[in-house]
Coordinates of C-alpha atoms in Angstrom, one line a residue:
Chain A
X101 CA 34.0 -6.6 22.9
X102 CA 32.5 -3.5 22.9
X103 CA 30.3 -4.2 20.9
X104 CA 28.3 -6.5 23.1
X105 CA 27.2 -3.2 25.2
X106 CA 25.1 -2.4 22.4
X107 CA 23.7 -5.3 22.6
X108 CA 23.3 -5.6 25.8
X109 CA 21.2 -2.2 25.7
X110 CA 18.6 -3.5 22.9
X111 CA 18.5 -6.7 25.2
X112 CA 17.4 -4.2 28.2
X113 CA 14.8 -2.1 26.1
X114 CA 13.5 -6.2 24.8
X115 CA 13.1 -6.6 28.1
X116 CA 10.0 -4.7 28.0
X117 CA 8.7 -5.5 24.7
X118 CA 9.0 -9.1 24.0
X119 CA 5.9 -10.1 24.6
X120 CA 4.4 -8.8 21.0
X121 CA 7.3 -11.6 19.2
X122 CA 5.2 -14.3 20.3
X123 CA 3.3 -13.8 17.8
X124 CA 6.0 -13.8 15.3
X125 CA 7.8 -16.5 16.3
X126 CA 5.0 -19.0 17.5
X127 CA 1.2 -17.1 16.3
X128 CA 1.8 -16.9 12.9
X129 CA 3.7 -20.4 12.1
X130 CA 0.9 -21.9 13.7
X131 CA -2.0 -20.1 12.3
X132 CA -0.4 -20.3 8.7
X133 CA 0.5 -23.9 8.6
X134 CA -3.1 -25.1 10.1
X135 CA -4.2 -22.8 7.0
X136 CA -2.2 -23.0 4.4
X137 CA -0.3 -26.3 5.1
X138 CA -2.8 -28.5 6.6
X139 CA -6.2 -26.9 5.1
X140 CA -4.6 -26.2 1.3
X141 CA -2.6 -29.4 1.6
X142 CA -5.4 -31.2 1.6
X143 CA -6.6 -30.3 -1.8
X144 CA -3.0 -30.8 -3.0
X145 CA -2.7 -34.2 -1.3
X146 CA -5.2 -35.8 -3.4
X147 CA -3.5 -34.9 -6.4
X148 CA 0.4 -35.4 -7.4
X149 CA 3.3 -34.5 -4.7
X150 CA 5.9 -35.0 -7.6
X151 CA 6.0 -31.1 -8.5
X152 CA 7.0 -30.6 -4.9
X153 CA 10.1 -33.0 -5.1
X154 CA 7.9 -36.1 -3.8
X155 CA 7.0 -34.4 0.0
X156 CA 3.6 -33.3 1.2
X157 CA 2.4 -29.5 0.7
X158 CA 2.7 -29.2 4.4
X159 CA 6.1 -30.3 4.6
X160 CA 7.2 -28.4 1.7
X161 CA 5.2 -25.0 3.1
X162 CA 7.2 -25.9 6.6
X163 CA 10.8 -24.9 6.5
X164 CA 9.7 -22.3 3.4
X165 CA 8.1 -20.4 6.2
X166 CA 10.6 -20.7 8.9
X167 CA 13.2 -18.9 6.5
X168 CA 10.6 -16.5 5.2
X169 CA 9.5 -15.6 8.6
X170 CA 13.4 -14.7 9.7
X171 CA 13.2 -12.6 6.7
X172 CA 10.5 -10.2 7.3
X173 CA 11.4 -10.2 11.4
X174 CA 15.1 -8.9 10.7
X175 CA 13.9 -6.5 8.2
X176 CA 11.6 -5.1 10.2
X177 CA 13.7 -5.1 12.9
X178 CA 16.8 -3.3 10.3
X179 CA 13.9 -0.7 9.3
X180 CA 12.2 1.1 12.0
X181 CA 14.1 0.2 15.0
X182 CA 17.0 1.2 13.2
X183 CA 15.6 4.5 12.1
X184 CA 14.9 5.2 15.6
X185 CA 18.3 5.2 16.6
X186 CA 19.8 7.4 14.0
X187 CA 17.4 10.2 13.4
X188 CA 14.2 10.4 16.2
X189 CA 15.4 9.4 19.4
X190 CA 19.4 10.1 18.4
X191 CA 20.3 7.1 20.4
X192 CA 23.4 6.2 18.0
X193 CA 25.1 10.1 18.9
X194 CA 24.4 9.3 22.3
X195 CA 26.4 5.6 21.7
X196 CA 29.3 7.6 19.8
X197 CA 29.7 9.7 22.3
X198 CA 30.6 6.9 24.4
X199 CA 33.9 4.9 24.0
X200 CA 31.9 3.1 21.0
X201 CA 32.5 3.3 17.0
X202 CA 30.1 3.0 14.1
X203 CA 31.7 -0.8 13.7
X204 CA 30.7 -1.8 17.6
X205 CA 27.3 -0.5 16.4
X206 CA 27.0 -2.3 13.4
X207 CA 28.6 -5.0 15.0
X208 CA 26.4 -4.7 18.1
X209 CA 23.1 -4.5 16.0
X210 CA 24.1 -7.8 14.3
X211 CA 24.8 -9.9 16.8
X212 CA 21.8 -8.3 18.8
X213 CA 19.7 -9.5 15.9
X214 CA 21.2 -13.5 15.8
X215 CA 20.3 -13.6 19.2
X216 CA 16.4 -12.7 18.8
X217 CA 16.6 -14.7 15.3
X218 CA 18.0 -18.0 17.3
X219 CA 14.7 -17.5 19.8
X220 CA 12.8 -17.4 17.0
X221 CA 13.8 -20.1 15.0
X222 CA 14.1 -22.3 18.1
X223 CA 10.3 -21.5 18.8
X224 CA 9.5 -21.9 14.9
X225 CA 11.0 -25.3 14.7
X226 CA 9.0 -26.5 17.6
X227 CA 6.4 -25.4 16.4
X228 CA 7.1 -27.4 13.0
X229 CA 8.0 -30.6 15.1
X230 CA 4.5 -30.3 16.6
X231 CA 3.4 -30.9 13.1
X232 CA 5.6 -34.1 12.3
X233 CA 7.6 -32.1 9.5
X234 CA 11.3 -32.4 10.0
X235 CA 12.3 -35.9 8.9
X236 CA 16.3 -35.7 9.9
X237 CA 18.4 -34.9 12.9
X238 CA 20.0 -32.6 10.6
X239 CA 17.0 -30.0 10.9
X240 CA 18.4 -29.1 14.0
X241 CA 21.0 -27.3 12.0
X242 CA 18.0 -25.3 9.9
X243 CA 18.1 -23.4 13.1
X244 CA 21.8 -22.0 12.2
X245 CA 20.6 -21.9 8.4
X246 CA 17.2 -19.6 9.5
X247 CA 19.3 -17.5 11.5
X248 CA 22.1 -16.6 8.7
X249 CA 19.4 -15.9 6.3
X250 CA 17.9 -13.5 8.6
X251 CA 20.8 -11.4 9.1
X252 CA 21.7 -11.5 5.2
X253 CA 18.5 -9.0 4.9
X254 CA 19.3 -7.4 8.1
X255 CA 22.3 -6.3 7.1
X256 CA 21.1 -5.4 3.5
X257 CA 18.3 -3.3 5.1
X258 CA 19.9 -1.8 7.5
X259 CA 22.6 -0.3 4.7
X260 CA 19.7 0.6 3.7
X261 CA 17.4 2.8 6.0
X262 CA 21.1 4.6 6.8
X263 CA 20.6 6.3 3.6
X264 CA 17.1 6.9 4.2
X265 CA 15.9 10.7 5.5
X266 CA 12.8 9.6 7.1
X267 CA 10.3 6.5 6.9
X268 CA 8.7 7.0 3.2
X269 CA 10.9 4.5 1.7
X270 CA 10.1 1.4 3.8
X271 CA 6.8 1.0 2.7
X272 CA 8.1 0.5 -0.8
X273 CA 10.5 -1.7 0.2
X274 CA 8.3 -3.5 2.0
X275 CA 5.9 -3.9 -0.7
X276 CA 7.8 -4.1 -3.5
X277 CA 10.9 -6.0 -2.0
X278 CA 10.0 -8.1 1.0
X279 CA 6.8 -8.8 -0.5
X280 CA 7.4 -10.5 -3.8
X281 CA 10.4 -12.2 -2.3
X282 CA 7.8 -13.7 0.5
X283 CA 5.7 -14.9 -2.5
X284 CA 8.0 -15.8 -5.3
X285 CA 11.1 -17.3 -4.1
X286 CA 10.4 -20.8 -3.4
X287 CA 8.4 -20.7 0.0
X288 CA 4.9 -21.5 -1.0
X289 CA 5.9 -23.5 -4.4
X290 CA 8.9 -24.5 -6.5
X291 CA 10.1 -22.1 -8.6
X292 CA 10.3 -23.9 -11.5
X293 CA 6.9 -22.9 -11.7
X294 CA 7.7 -19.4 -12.5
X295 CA 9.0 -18.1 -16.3
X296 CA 12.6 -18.8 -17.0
X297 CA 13.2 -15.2 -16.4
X298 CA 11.7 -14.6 -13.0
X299 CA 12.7 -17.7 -12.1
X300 CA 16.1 -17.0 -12.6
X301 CA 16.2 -13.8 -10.6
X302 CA 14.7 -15.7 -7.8
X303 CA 17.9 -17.8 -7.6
X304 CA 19.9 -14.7 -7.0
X305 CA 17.8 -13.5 -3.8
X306 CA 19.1 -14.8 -0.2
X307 CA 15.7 -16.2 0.5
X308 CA 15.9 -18.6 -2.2
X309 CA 19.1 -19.8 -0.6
X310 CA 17.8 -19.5 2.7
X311 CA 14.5 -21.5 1.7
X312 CA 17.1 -24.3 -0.3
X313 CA 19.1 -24.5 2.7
X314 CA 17.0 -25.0 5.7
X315 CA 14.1 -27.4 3.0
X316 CA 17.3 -29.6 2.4
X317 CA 18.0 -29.8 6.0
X318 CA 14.6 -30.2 7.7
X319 CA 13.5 -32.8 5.0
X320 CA 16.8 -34.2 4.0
X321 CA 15.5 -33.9 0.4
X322 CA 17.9 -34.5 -3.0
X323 CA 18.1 -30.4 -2.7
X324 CA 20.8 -30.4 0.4
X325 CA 23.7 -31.8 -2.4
X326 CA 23.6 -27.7 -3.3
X327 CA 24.1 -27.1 0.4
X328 CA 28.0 -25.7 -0.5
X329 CA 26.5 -23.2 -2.7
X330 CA 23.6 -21.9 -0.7
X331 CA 26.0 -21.6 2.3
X332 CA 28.6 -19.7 0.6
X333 CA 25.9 -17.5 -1.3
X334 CA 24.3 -16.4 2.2
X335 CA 27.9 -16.0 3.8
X336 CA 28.7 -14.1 1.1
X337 CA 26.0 -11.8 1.1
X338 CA 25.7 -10.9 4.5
X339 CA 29.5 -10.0 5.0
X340 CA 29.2 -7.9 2.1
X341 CA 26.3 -6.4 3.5
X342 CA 27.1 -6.3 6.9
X343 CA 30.2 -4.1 5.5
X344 CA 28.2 -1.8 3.4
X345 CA 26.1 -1.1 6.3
X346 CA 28.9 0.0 8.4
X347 CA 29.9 2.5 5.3
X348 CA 26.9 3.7 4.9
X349 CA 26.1 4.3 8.6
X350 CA 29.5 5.8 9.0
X351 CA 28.9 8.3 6.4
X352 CA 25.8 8.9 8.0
X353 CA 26.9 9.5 11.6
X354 CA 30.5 10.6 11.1
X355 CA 30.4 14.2 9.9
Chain B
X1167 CA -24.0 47.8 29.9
X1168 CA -23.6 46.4 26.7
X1169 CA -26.1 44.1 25.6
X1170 CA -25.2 40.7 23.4
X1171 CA -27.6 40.1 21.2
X1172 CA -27.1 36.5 19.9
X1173 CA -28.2 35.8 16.3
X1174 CA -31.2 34.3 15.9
X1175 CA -29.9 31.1 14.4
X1176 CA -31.6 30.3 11.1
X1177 CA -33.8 27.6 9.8
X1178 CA -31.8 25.0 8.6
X1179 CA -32.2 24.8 4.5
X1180 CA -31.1 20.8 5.0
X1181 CA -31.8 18.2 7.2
X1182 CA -29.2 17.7 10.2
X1183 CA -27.6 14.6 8.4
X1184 CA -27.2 16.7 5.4
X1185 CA -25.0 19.4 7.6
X1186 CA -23.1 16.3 9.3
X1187 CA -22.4 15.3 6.1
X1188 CA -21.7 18.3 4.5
X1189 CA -18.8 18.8 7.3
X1190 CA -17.1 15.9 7.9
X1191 CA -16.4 16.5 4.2
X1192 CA -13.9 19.3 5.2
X1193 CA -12.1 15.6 7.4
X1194 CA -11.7 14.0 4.0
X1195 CA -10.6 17.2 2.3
X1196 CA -7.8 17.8 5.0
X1197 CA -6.7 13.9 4.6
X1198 CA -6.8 14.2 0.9
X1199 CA -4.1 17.7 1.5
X1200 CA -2.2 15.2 3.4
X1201 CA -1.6 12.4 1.6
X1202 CA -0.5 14.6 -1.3
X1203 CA 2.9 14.0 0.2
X1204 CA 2.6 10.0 1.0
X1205 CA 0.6 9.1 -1.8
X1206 CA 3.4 6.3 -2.2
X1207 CA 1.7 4.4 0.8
X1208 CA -1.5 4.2 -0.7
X1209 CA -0.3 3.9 -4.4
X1210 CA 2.1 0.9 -3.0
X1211 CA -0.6 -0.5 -0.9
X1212 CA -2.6 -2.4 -4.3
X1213 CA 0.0 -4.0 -5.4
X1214 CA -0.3 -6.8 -2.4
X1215 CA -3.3 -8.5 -2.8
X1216 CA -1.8 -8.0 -6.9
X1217 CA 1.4 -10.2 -5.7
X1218 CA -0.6 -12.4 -3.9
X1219 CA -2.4 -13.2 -6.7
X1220 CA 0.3 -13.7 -9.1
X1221 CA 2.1 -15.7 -6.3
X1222 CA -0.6 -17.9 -4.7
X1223 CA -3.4 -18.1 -7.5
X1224 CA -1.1 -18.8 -10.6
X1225 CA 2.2 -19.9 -9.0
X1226 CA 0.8 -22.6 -6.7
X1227 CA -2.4 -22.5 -8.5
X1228 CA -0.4 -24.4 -10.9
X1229 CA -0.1 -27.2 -8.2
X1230 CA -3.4 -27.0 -6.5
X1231 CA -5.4 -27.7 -10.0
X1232 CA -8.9 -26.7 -10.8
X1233 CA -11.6 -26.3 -7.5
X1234 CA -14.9 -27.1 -7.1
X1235 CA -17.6 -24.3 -6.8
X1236 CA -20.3 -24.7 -4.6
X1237 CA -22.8 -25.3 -7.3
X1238 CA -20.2 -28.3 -8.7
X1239 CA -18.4 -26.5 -11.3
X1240 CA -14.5 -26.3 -11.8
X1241 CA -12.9 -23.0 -12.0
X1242 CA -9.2 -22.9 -12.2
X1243 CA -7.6 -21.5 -8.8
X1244 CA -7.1 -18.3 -9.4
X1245 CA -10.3 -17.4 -10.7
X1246 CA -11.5 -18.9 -6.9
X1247 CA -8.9 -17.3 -5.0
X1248 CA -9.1 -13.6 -7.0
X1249 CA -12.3 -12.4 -4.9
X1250 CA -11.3 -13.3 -1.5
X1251 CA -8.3 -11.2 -2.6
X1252 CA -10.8 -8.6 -3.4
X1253 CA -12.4 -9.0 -0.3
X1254 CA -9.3 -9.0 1.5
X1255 CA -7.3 -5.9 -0.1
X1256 CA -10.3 -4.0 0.6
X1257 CA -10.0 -4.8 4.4
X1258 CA -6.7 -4.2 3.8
X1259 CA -7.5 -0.7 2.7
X1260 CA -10.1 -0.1 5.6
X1261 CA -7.9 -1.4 8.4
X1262 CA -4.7 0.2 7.8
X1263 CA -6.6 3.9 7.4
X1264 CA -8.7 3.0 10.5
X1265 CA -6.3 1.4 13.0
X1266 CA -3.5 2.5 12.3
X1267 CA -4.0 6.6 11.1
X1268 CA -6.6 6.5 13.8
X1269 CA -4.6 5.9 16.6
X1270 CA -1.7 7.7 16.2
X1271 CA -4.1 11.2 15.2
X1272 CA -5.8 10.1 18.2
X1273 CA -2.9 9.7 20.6
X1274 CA 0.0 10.9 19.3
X1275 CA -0.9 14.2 16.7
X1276 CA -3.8 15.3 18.7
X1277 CA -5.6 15.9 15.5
X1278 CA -8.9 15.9 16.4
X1279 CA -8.2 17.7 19.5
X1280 CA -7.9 20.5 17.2
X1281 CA -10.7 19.5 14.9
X1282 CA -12.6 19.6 18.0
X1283 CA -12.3 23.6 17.9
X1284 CA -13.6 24.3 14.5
X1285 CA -17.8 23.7 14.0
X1286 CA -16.7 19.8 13.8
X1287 CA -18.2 17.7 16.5
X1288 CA -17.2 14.4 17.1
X1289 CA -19.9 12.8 14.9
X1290 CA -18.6 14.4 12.5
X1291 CA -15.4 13.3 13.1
X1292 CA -16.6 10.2 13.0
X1293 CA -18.5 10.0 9.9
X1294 CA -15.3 12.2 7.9
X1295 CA -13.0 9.4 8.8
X1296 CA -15.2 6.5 7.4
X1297 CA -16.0 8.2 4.5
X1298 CA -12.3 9.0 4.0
X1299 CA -11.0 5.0 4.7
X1300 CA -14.0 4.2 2.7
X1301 CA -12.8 6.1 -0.2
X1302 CA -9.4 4.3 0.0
X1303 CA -11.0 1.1 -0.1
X1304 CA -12.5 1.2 -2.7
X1305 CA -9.9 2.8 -4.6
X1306 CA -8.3 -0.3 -4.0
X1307 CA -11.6 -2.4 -5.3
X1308 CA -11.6 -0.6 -8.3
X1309 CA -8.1 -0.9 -8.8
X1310 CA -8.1 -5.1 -7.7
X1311 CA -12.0 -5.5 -10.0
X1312 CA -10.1 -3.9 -13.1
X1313 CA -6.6 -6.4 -12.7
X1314 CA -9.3 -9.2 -12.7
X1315 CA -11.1 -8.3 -15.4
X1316 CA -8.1 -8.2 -17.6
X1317 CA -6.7 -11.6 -16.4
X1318 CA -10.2 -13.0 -17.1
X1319 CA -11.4 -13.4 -14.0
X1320 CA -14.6 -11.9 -13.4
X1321 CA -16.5 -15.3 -15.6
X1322 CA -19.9 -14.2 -14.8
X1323 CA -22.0 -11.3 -15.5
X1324 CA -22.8 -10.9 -12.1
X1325 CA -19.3 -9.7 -11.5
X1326 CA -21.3 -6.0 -12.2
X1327 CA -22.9 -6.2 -9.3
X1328 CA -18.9 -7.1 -7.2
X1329 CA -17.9 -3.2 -7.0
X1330 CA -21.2 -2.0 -5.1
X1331 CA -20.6 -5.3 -3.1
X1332 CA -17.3 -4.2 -2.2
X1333 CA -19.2 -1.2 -0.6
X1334 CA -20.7 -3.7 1.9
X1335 CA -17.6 -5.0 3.0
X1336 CA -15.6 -1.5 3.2
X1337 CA -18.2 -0.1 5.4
X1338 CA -18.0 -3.4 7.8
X1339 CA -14.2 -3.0 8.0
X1340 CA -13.8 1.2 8.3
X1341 CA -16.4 1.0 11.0
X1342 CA -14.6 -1.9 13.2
X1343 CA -11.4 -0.6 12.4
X1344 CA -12.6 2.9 13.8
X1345 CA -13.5 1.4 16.7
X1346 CA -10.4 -1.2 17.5
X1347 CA -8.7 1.8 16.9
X1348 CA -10.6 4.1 20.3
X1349 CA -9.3 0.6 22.4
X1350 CA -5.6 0.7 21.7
X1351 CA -3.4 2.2 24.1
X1352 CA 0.2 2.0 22.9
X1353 CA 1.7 0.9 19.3
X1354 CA 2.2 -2.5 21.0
X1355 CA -1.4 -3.3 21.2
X1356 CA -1.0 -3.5 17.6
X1357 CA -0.3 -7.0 17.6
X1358 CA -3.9 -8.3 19.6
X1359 CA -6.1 -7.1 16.7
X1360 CA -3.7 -7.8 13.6
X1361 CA -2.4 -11.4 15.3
X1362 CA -5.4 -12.2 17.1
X1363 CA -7.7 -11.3 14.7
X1364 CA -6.8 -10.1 11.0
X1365 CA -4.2 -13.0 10.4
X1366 CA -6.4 -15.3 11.6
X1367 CA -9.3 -14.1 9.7
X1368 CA -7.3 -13.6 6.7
X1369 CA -5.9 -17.4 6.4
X1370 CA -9.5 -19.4 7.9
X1371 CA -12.4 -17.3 6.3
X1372 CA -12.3 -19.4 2.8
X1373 CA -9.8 -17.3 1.3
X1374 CA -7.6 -20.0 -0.2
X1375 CA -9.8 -23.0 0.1
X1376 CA -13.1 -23.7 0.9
X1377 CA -14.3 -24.3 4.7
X1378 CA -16.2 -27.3 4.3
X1379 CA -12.8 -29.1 4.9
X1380 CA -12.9 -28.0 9.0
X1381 CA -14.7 -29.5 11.3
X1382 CA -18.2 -27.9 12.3
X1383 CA -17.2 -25.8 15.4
X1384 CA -14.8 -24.1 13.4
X1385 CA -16.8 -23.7 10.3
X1386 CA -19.1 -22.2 13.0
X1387 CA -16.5 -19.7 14.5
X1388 CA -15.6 -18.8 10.7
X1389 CA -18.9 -18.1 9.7
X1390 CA -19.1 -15.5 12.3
X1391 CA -16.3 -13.2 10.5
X1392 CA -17.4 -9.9 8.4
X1393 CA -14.1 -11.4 6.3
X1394 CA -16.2 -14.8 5.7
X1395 CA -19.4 -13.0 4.3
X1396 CA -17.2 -10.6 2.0
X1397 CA -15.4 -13.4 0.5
X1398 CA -18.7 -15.5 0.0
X1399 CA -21.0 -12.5 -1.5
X1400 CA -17.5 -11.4 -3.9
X1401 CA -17.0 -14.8 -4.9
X1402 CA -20.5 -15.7 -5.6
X1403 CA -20.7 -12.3 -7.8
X1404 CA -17.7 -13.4 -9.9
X1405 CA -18.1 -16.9 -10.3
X1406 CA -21.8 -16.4 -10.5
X1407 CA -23.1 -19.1 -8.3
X1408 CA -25.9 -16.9 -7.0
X1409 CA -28.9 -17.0 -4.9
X1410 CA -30.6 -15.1 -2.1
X1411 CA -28.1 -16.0 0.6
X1412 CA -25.7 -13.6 -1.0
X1413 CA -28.3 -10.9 0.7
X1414 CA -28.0 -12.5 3.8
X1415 CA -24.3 -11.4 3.4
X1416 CA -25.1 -8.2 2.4
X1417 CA -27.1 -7.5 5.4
X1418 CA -25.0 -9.5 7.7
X1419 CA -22.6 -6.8 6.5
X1420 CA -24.6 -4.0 7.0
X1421 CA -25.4 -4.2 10.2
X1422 CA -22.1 -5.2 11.4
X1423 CA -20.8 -1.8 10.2
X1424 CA -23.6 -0.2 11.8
X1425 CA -23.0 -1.6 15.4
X1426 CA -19.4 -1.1 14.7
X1427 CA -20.0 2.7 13.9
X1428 CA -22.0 3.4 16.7
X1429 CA -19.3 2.1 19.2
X1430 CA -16.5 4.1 17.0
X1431 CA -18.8 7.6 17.8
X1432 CA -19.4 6.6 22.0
X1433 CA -15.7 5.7 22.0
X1434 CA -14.3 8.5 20.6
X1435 CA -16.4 11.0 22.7
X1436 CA -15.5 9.2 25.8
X1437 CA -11.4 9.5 24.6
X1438 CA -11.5 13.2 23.1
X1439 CA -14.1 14.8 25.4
X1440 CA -12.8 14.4 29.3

């Protein structure tokens, strides 16, 4: 239970920040379907849905988005934030000092992060209901879906900026990692529209899962029968990660 | 009682410009010196508008078809989304040297504080960091005009003329980004300009389709962008449907990052000298 202190303390310094997730959570859904889903869907619409599993472009874009949007939140969220803690500000020495260990700060961090990730995704899939696109009760559970994908990469990332000396590397990672993910696995069009090759990596990233996951819930298309493996992919991942992170933290912190 | 004699200053050989010129060079020099160690950030920073294009033009370009030109030919979609990706990583380019380097050597690194010292005034200052964001911008032009040219984009010879366009539209953003930049306060107010106005501008101004689709009003409020006119005057160069409205870009453009710059350089003195 200790753990919860450390999240308790991030919810204290939110406190006084929040304000700039509204535009994360409720800005940018908006501004990106009225663009991309409603304004590009309209040349799409005229021509044939089938390539998109037999849904509209703005339905499709929808829950592709929600999933993409957890993504770059919590790896933000892993990168700099994180970074803070452990080498400028030296928050995390302060923590250990305290009747806390590196697991009630991984820990911590974690379930820190499903919190802000569940207000997110709640806010997102208003914001998708305003535009008519979930067609199943069962999109209520996309919420869930969004939040596990976001912690996959949080936990990932945050492995990753413990092994990092200062902030050089996340611009790469960003551009190179988040990025291309963003763009090629499945949120703005099927993959099968990629070469075999790329294609196939794509099904090995979390996001692909995460996209497959929440699309099969929100639209209740032919793509939730794979719902078993998506799950257990994402599961998968993140407790691997999530357990990497705390190595790689430990060795970090722990001299 | 000793007696200063001041030198008698000497005739200028140049005109003032010339000398303003000739030392807010010694700003771009000193960014140049730094970014020998980051060079990752601006080397990484081309390969965006790159995935984008690989992502949105061919990936769903495959979906969205062929689109119509404003002079009624077909073009496939990337060739009609590769300019506004011009356009847009040269903003790109502009805004994240302006606002974001600005404001932190402004507030945090008290870099100009110490500029401030040397013979640099703050026009100079002024004029050293546009020519410097300008320079990265267009690195990024080049490098975004030379990926289109090899994927067969650039299908008209006008598409010579898209480089010294691009010039246009770096000026327009360095300049606004120089000033957003003077009204920031805290990292926070990061997202007003990038949510209220980048995103937005980046996802309306007929990047990805064209804006006869929206109603008036907004076609309106579009059309009022320096985003808008870039993507028109680029994509009008490389799909060569041309005509003299493309200079009505080019000046709208022009004097945008004129009034721009001349806020930046009031700004800036009021925040550096007290």
């Amino acid at each position: 239970m200790t753990a919860l202190r450390v999240a308790q303390r991030n919810l204290w310094v939110y406190r006084r920040t929040w304000r700039g997730s509204v535009f994360g959570s409720f800005l940018n859904p908006l501004l990106y379907l009225g663009a991309l889903g409603v304004g590009l869907g309209s040349f799409i619409a005229a021509q044939d849905t089938t390539a998109l599993g037999g849904v509209g472009y703005l339905q499709f874009l929808g829950p592709g988005l929600l999933a993409a949007a957890c993504m770059q939140t919590a790896s933000f969220e892993a990168t700099f934030p994180i970074m803070g803690k452990i080498s400028w500000r030296h928050n995390y020495e302060a923590m250990l000092a305290a009747p806390l260990s590196v697991r009630d700060l991984v820990l911590g961090e974690i379930s820190w992060m499903a919190v802000r990730l569940t207000t997110m995704a709640l806010s997102f899939m208003v914001v998708l209901t305003l535009f008519g696109i979930p067609t199943s009760p069962l999109a209520v559970l996309g919420i869930p879906a969004a939040v596990l994908t976001g912690l996959a990469f949080f936990a990932a990332i945050m492995g990753f900026t413990a092994t990092q000396k200062n902030d050089s590397g996340f611009a790469a990672m960003f551009r190179f990692v988040i990025n291309p993910l963003f763009l090629f696995s499945g949120t703005f069009f099927p993959v099968d529209r990629l070469p075999d090759a790329i294609e196939f990596v794509a099904a090995l990233t979390p996001l692909y899962h995460g996209v497959g996951l929440i699309r099969g819930l929100v639209l209740q298309t032919p793509e939730l029968a794979n719902w078993p493996i998506h799950l257990a992919y994402l599961v998968a991942f993140t407790m691997v990660a999530g357990w990497l992170a705390y190595r790689l933290l430990h060795r970090r912190l722990v001299k | 009682m000793a007696v200063i004699v001041r030198p008698t200053p000497s005739p200028r050989p140049y005109p003032a410009v010339v000398g303003s010129f000739l030392r807010a060079r010694r700003l771009v020099q000193r960014n140049l010196l730094v970014y020998r160690h980051s060079w990752m950030v601006i080397f990484s920073g081309f390969f965006e508008p790159l995935f984008y294009l690989l992502g949105i033009g061919y990936g769903l370009g495959t979906i969205v078809g062929d689109v119509e030109l404003s002079d009624g030919r077909l073009v496939t979609y990337a060739a009609f989304v590769a300019p506004a990706l011009l356009a847009q990583s040269t903003m790109n380019g502009a805004i994240s040297e302006t606002i974001f380097n600005v404001f932190f050597k402004l507030n945090f690194e008290k870099v100009y504080d110490a500029i401030l010292v040397t013979p640099l005034g703050i026009g100079d200052i002024a004029l050293g960091e546009l020519m410097w964001a300008m320079i990265r911008a267009t690195i990024y032009a080049v490098a975004f005009v030379g990926v289109m040219w090899v994927m067969g984009l650039l299908i008209s010879p006008w598409a010579v003329l898209a480089l010294p366009a691009t010039l246009f539209c770096s000026l327009a953003f360095c300049a606004a980004g120089l000033a957003t930049s003077t009204f920031l306060r805290t990292v926070q107010d990061f997202d007003l300009p990038f949510g209220l106005i980048i995103m937005p501008m980046f996802l309306f101004s007929g990047t990805f389709f064209p804006i006869g689709i929206y109603p008036e009003p907004i076609q309106w409020a579009v059309q009022v962008t320096p985003l808008y006119h870039c993507v028109e005057l680029l994509r009008g160069l490389t799909t060569g449907v041309v005509g003299w409205s493309l200079l009505v870009h080019v000046a709208y453009l022009g004097v945008f990052g004129s009034v721009a710059m001349v806020i930046a350089r009031r700004r800036l003195a009021t925040k550096l000298i007290k």
